[in-house]
Short mmCIF file of C-alpha atoms in Angstrom, two decimals:
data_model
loop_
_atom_site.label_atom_id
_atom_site.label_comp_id
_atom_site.label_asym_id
_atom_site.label_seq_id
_atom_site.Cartn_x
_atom_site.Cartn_y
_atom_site.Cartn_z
CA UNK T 1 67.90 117.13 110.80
CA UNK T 2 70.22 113.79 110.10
CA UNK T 3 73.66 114.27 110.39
CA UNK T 4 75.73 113.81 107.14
CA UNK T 5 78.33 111.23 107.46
CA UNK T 6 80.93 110.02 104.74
CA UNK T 7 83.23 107.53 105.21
CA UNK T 8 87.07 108.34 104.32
CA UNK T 9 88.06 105.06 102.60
CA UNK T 10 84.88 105.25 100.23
CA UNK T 11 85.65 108.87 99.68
CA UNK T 12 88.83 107.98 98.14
CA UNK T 13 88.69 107.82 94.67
CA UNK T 14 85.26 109.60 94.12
CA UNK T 15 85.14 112.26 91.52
CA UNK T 16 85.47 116.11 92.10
CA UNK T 17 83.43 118.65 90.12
CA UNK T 18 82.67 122.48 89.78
CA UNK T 19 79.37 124.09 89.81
CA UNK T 20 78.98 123.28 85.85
CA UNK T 21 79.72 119.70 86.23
CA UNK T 22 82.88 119.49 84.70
CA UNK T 23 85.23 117.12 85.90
CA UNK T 24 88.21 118.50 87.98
CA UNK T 25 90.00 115.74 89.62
CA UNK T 26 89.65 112.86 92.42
CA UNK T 27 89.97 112.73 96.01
CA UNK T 28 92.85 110.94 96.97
CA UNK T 29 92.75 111.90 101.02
CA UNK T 30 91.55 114.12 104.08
CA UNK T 31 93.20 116.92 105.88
CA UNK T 32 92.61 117.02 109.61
CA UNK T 33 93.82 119.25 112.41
CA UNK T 34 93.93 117.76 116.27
CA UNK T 35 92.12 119.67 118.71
CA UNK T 36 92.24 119.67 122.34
CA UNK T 37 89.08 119.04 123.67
CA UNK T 38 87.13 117.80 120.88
CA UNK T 39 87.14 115.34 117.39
CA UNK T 40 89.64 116.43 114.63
CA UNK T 41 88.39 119.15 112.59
CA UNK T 42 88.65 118.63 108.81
CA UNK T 43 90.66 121.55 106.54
CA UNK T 44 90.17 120.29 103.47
CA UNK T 45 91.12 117.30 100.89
CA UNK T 46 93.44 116.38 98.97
CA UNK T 47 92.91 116.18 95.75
CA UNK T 48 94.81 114.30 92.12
CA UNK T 49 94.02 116.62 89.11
CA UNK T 50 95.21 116.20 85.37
CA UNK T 51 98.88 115.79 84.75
CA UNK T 52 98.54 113.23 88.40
CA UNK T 53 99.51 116.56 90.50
CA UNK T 54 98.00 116.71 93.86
CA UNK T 55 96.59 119.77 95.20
CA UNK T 56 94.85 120.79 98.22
CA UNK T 57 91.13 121.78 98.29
CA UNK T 58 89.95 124.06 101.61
CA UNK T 59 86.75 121.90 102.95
CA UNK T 60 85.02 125.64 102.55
CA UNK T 61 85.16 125.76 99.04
CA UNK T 62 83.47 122.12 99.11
CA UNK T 63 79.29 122.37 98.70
CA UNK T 64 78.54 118.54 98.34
CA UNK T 65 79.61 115.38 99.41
CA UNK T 66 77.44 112.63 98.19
CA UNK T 67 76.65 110.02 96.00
CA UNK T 68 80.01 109.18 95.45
CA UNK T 69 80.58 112.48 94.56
CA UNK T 70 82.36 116.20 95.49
CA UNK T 71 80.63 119.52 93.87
CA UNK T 72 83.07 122.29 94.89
CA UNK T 73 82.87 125.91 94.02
CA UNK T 74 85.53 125.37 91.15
CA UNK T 75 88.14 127.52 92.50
CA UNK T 76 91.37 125.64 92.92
CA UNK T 77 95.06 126.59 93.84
CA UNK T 78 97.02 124.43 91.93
CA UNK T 79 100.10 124.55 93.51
CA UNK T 80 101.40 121.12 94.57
CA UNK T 81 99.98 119.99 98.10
CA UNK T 82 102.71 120.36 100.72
CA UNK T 83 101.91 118.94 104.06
CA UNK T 84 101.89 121.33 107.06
CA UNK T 85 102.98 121.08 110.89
CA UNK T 86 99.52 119.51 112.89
CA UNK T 87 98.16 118.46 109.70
CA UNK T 88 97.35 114.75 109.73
CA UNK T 89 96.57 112.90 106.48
CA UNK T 90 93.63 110.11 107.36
CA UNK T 91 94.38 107.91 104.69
CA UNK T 92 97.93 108.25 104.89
CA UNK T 93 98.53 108.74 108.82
CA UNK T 94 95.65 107.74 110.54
CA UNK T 95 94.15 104.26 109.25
CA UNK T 96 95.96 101.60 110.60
CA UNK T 97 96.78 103.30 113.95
CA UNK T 98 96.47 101.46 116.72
CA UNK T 99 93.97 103.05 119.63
CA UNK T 100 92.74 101.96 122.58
CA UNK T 101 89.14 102.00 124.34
CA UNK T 102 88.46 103.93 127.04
CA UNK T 103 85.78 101.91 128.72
CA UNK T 104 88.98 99.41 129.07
CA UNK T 105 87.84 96.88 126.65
CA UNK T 106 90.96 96.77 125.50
CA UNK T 107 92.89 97.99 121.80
CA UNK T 108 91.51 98.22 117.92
CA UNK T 109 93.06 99.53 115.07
CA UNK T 110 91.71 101.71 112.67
CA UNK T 111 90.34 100.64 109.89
CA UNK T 112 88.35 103.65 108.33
CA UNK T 113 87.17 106.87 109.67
CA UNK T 114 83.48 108.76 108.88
CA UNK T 115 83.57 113.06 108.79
CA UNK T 116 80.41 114.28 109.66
CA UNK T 117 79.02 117.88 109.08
CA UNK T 118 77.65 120.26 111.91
CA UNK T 119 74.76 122.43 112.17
CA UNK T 120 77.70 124.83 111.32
CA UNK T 121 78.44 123.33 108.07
CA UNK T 122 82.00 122.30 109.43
CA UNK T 123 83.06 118.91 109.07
CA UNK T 124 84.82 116.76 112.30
CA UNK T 125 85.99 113.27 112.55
CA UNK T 126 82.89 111.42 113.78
CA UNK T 127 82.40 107.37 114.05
CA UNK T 128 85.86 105.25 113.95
CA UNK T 129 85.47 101.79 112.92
CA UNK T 130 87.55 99.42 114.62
CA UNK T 131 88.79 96.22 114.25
CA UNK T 132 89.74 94.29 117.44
CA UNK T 133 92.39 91.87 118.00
CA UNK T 134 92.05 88.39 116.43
CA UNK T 135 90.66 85.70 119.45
CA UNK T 136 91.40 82.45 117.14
CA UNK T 137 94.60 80.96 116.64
CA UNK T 138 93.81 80.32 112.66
CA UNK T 139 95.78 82.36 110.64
CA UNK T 140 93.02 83.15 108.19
CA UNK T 141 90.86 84.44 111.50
CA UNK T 142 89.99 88.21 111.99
CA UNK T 143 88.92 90.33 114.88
CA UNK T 144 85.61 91.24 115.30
CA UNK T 145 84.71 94.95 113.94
CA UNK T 146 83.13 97.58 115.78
CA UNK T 147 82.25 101.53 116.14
CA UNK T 148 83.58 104.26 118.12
CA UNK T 149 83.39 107.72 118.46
CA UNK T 150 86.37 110.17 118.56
CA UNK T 151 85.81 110.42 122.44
CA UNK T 152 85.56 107.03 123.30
CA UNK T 153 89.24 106.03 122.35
CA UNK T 154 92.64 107.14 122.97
CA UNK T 155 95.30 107.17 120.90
CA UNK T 156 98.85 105.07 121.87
CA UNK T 157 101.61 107.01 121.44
CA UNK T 158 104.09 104.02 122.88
CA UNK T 159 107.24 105.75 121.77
CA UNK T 160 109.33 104.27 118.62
CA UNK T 161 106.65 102.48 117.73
CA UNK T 162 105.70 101.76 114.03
CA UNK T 163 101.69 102.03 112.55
CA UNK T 164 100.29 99.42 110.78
CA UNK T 165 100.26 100.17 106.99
CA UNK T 166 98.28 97.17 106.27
CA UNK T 167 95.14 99.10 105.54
CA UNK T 168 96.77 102.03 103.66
CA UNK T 169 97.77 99.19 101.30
CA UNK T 170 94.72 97.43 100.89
CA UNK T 171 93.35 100.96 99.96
CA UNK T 172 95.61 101.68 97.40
CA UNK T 173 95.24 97.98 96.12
CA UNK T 174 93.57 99.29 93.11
CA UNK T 175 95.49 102.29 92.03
CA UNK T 176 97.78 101.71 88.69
CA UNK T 177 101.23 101.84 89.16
CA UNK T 178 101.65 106.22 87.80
CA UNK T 179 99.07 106.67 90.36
CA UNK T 180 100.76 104.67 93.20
CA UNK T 181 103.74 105.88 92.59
CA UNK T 182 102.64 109.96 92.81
CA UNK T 183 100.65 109.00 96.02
CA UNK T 184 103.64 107.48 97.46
CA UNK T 185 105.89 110.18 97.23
CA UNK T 186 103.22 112.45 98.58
CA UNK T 187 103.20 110.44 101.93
CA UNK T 188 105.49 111.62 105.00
CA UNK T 189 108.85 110.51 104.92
CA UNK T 190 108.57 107.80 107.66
CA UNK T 191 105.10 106.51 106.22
CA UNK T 192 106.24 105.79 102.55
CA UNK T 193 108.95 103.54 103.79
CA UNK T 194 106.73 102.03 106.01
CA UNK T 195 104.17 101.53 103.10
CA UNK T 196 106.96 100.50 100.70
CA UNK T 197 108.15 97.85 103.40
CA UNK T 198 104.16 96.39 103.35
CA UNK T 199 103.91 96.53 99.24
CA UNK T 200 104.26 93.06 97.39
CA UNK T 201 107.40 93.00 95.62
CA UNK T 202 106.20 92.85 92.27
CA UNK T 203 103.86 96.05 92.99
CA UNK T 204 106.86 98.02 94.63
CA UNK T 205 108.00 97.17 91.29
CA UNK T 206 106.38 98.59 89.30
CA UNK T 207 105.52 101.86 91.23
CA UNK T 208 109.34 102.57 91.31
CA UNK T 209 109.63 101.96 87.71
CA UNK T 210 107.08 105.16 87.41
CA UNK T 211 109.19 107.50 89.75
CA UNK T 212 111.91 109.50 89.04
CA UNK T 213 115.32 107.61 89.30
CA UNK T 214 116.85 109.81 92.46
CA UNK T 215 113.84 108.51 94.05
CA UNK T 216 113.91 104.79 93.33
CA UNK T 217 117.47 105.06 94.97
CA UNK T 218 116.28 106.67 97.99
CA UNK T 219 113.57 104.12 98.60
CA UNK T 220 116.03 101.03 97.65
CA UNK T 221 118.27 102.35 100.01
CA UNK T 222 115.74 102.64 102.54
CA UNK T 223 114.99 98.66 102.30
CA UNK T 224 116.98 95.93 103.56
CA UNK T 225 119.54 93.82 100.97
CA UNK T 226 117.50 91.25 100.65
CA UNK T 227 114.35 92.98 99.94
CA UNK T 228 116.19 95.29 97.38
CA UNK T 229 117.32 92.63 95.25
CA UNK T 230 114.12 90.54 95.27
CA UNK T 231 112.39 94.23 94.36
CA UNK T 232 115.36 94.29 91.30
CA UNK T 233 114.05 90.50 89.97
CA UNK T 234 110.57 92.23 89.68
CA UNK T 235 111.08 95.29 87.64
CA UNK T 236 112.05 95.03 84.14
CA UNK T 237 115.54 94.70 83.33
CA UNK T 238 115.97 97.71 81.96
CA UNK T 239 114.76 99.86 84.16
CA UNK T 240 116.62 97.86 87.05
CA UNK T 241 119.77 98.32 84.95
CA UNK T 242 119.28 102.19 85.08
CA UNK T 243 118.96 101.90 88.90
CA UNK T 244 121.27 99.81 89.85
CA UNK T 245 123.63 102.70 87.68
CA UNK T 246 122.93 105.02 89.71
CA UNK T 247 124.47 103.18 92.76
CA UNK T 248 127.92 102.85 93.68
CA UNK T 249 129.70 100.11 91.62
CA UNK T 250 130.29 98.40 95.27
CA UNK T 251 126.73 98.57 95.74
CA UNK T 252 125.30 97.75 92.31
CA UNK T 253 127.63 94.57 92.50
CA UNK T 254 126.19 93.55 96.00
CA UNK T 255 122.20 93.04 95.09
CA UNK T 256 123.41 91.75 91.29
CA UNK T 257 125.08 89.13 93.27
CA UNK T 258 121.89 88.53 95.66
CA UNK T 259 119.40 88.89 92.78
CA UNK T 260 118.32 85.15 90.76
CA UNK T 261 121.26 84.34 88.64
CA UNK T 262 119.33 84.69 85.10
CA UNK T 263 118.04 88.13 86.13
CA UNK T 264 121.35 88.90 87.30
CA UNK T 265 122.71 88.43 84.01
CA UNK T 266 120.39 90.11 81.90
CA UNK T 267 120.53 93.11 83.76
CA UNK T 268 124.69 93.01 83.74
CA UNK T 269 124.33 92.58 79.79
CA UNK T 270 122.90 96.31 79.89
CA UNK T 271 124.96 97.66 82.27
CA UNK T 272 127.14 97.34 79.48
CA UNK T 273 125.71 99.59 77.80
CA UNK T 274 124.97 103.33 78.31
CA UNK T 275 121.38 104.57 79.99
CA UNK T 276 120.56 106.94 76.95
CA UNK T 277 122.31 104.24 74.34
CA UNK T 278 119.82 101.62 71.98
CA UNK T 279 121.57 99.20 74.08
CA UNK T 280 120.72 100.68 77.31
CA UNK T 281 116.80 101.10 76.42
CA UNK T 282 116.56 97.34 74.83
CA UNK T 283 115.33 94.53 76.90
CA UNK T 284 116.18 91.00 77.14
CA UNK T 285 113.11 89.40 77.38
CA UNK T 286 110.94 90.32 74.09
CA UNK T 287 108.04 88.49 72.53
CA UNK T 288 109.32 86.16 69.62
CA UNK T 289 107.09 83.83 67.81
CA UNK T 290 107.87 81.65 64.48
CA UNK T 291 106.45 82.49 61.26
CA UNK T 292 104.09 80.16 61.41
CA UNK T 293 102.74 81.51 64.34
CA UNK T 294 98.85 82.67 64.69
CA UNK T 295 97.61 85.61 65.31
CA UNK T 296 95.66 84.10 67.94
CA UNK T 297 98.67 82.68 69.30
CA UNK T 298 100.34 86.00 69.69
CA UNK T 299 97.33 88.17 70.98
CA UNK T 300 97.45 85.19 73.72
CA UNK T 301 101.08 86.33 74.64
CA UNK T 302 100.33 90.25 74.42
CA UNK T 303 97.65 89.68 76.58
CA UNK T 304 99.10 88.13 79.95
CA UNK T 305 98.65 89.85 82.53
CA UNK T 306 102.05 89.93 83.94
CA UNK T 307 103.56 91.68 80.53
CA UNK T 308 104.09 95.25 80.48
CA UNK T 309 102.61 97.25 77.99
CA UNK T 310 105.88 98.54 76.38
CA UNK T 311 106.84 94.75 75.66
CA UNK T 312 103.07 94.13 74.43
CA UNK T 313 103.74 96.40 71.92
CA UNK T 314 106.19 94.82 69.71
CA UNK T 315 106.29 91.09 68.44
CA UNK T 316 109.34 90.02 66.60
CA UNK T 317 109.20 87.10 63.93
CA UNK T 318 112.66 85.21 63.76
CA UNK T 319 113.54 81.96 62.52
CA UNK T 320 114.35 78.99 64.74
CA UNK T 321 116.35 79.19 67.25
CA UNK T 322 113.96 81.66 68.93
CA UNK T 323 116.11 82.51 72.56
CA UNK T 324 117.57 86.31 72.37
CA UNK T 325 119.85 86.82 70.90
CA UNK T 326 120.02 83.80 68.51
CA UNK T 327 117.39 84.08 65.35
CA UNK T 328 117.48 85.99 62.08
CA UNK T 329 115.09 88.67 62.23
CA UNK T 330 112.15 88.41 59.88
CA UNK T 331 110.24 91.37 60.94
CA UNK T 332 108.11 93.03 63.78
#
């Protein structure tokens, strides 16, 4: 009988259904448990269901993995997943963890895992594919790939130091920024700073601008000055404004003074104003057009790619001049 193997990263993302077909959430990762003498066993998955709440599935109540697929027997706790001592997350913990081989060919790093089910009907961490150190000196040069199994590598545990989240980004490339932001503050404390230190600045953005405001501090706080205030230039003003009020006045003052100078000052005009205030909610940057305007030309501006959809919503038609706050308003 063939084994049945399913790779973690393509797992991610695939849809989870009951018996009847109806659609109960998506798998965002894998549970696993360490074992002495033998390949991690796997407890279950974690799983994202309506309202973006993730909750943990036990791998017995799973029937089917395939296809892009999971058919469980559609009984789910739905208490929120909380993370237990000797549980390890693979997408979270494991990819991007640096092994090494025990023939002596030297170090890889993880770059996806494959479960495989047993005669048993468990499931165990199987293959590991690997990729090996670069060999050229060109930067856009990678290291050749290869398989393992569990046995044949061994895990460094060099003390202090950090795991590559370079692949745990590149997974959640494609998630929007709600769903990045709820699977970020489901990772381990040390490995959402880690993953937050490894985001683009512009998609840090706009995951923080999704989370709840004690977290953004935390996470800004977390980050070094520098970072912070480039991280402030790429989330809309007024949602940096209601960070940056959160802070210390000290504080707030420091990264306004390191962010770009115009951003700076749009986001000091709202601090002038209070969070739950008109003035606090506004932003600086809206789309204005002329009255002579198209309506080509203005589905062109709603539709860059850059624009958030809150600012997409509303075009305002002033006469000349058209900078904020100079214009007479002619309507929306």
């Amino acid at each position: 009988m063939s084994t049945q193997r399913v790779f973690v990263a393509r797992l991610a993302g695939c849809t989870v259904f009951d018996p009847a077909g109806d659609r109960l959430g998506r798998v965002r990762d894998v549970v696993v448990i360490y074992r002495a003498s033998a390949a991690p066993r796997v407890v279950g998955l974690v799983v994202e269901i309506p309202g973006r709440r993730h909750v943990f599935v036990s791998i017995g109540r799973v029937t089917s993995i395939q296809a892009g697929q999971v058919i469980t027997t559609g009984l789910i706790n739905v208490r929120r997943f909380q993370q237990r001592g000797g549980e390890v997350r693979v997408m979270a913990e494991m990819l991007g963890r640096r092994v090494s081989l025990v023939d002596g060919s030297g170090s890889a790093v993880i770059e996806d895992v494959a479960i495989e089910r047993n005669r048993l009907g468990e499931w165990d961490v199987g293959q590991l594919f690997l990729r090996r150190p670069r060999t050229s000196a060109s930067p856009f040069a990678k290291g050749a790939t290869t398989f393992a199994a569990w046995g044949e590598v061994r895990e460094n545990q060099t003390p202090g130091e950090a795991q590559s989240a370079e692949q745990l980004v590149a997974t959640y490339s494609e998630l929007k920024p709600a769903d990045l932001a709820n699977t970020l503050l489901d990772l381990p404390e040390e490995r959402l700073i880690e993953v937050a230190e490894e985001l683009s600045d512009d998609r840090l953005a706009d995951a923080l601008e999704e989370m709840p405001e004690d977290e953004q501090v935390h996470i800004l706080e977390q980050l070094g000055d520098e970072r912070a205030a480039d991280i402030l230039d790429a989330m809309e003003p007024d949602d940096a404004a209601d960070l940056l009020g959160q802070l210390p006045e000290s504080r707030s003052e420091q990264l306004l003074d390191l962010m770009e100078p115009e951003e700076a000052d749009d986001v000091r005009a709202l601090l002038q104003y209070g969070p739950d205030t008109a003035g606090g909610l506004m932003t600086p940057e809206p789309i204005v057009l002329s009255a002579d305007a198209t309506v080509a030309e203005a589905l062109a501006l709603i539709r860059r790619h850059e624009l958030h959809p809150a600012l997409a919503a509303s075009v305002f038609i002033t006469l000349p001049p058209y900078e904020t706050p100079t214009g007479r308003l002619l309507g929306t």
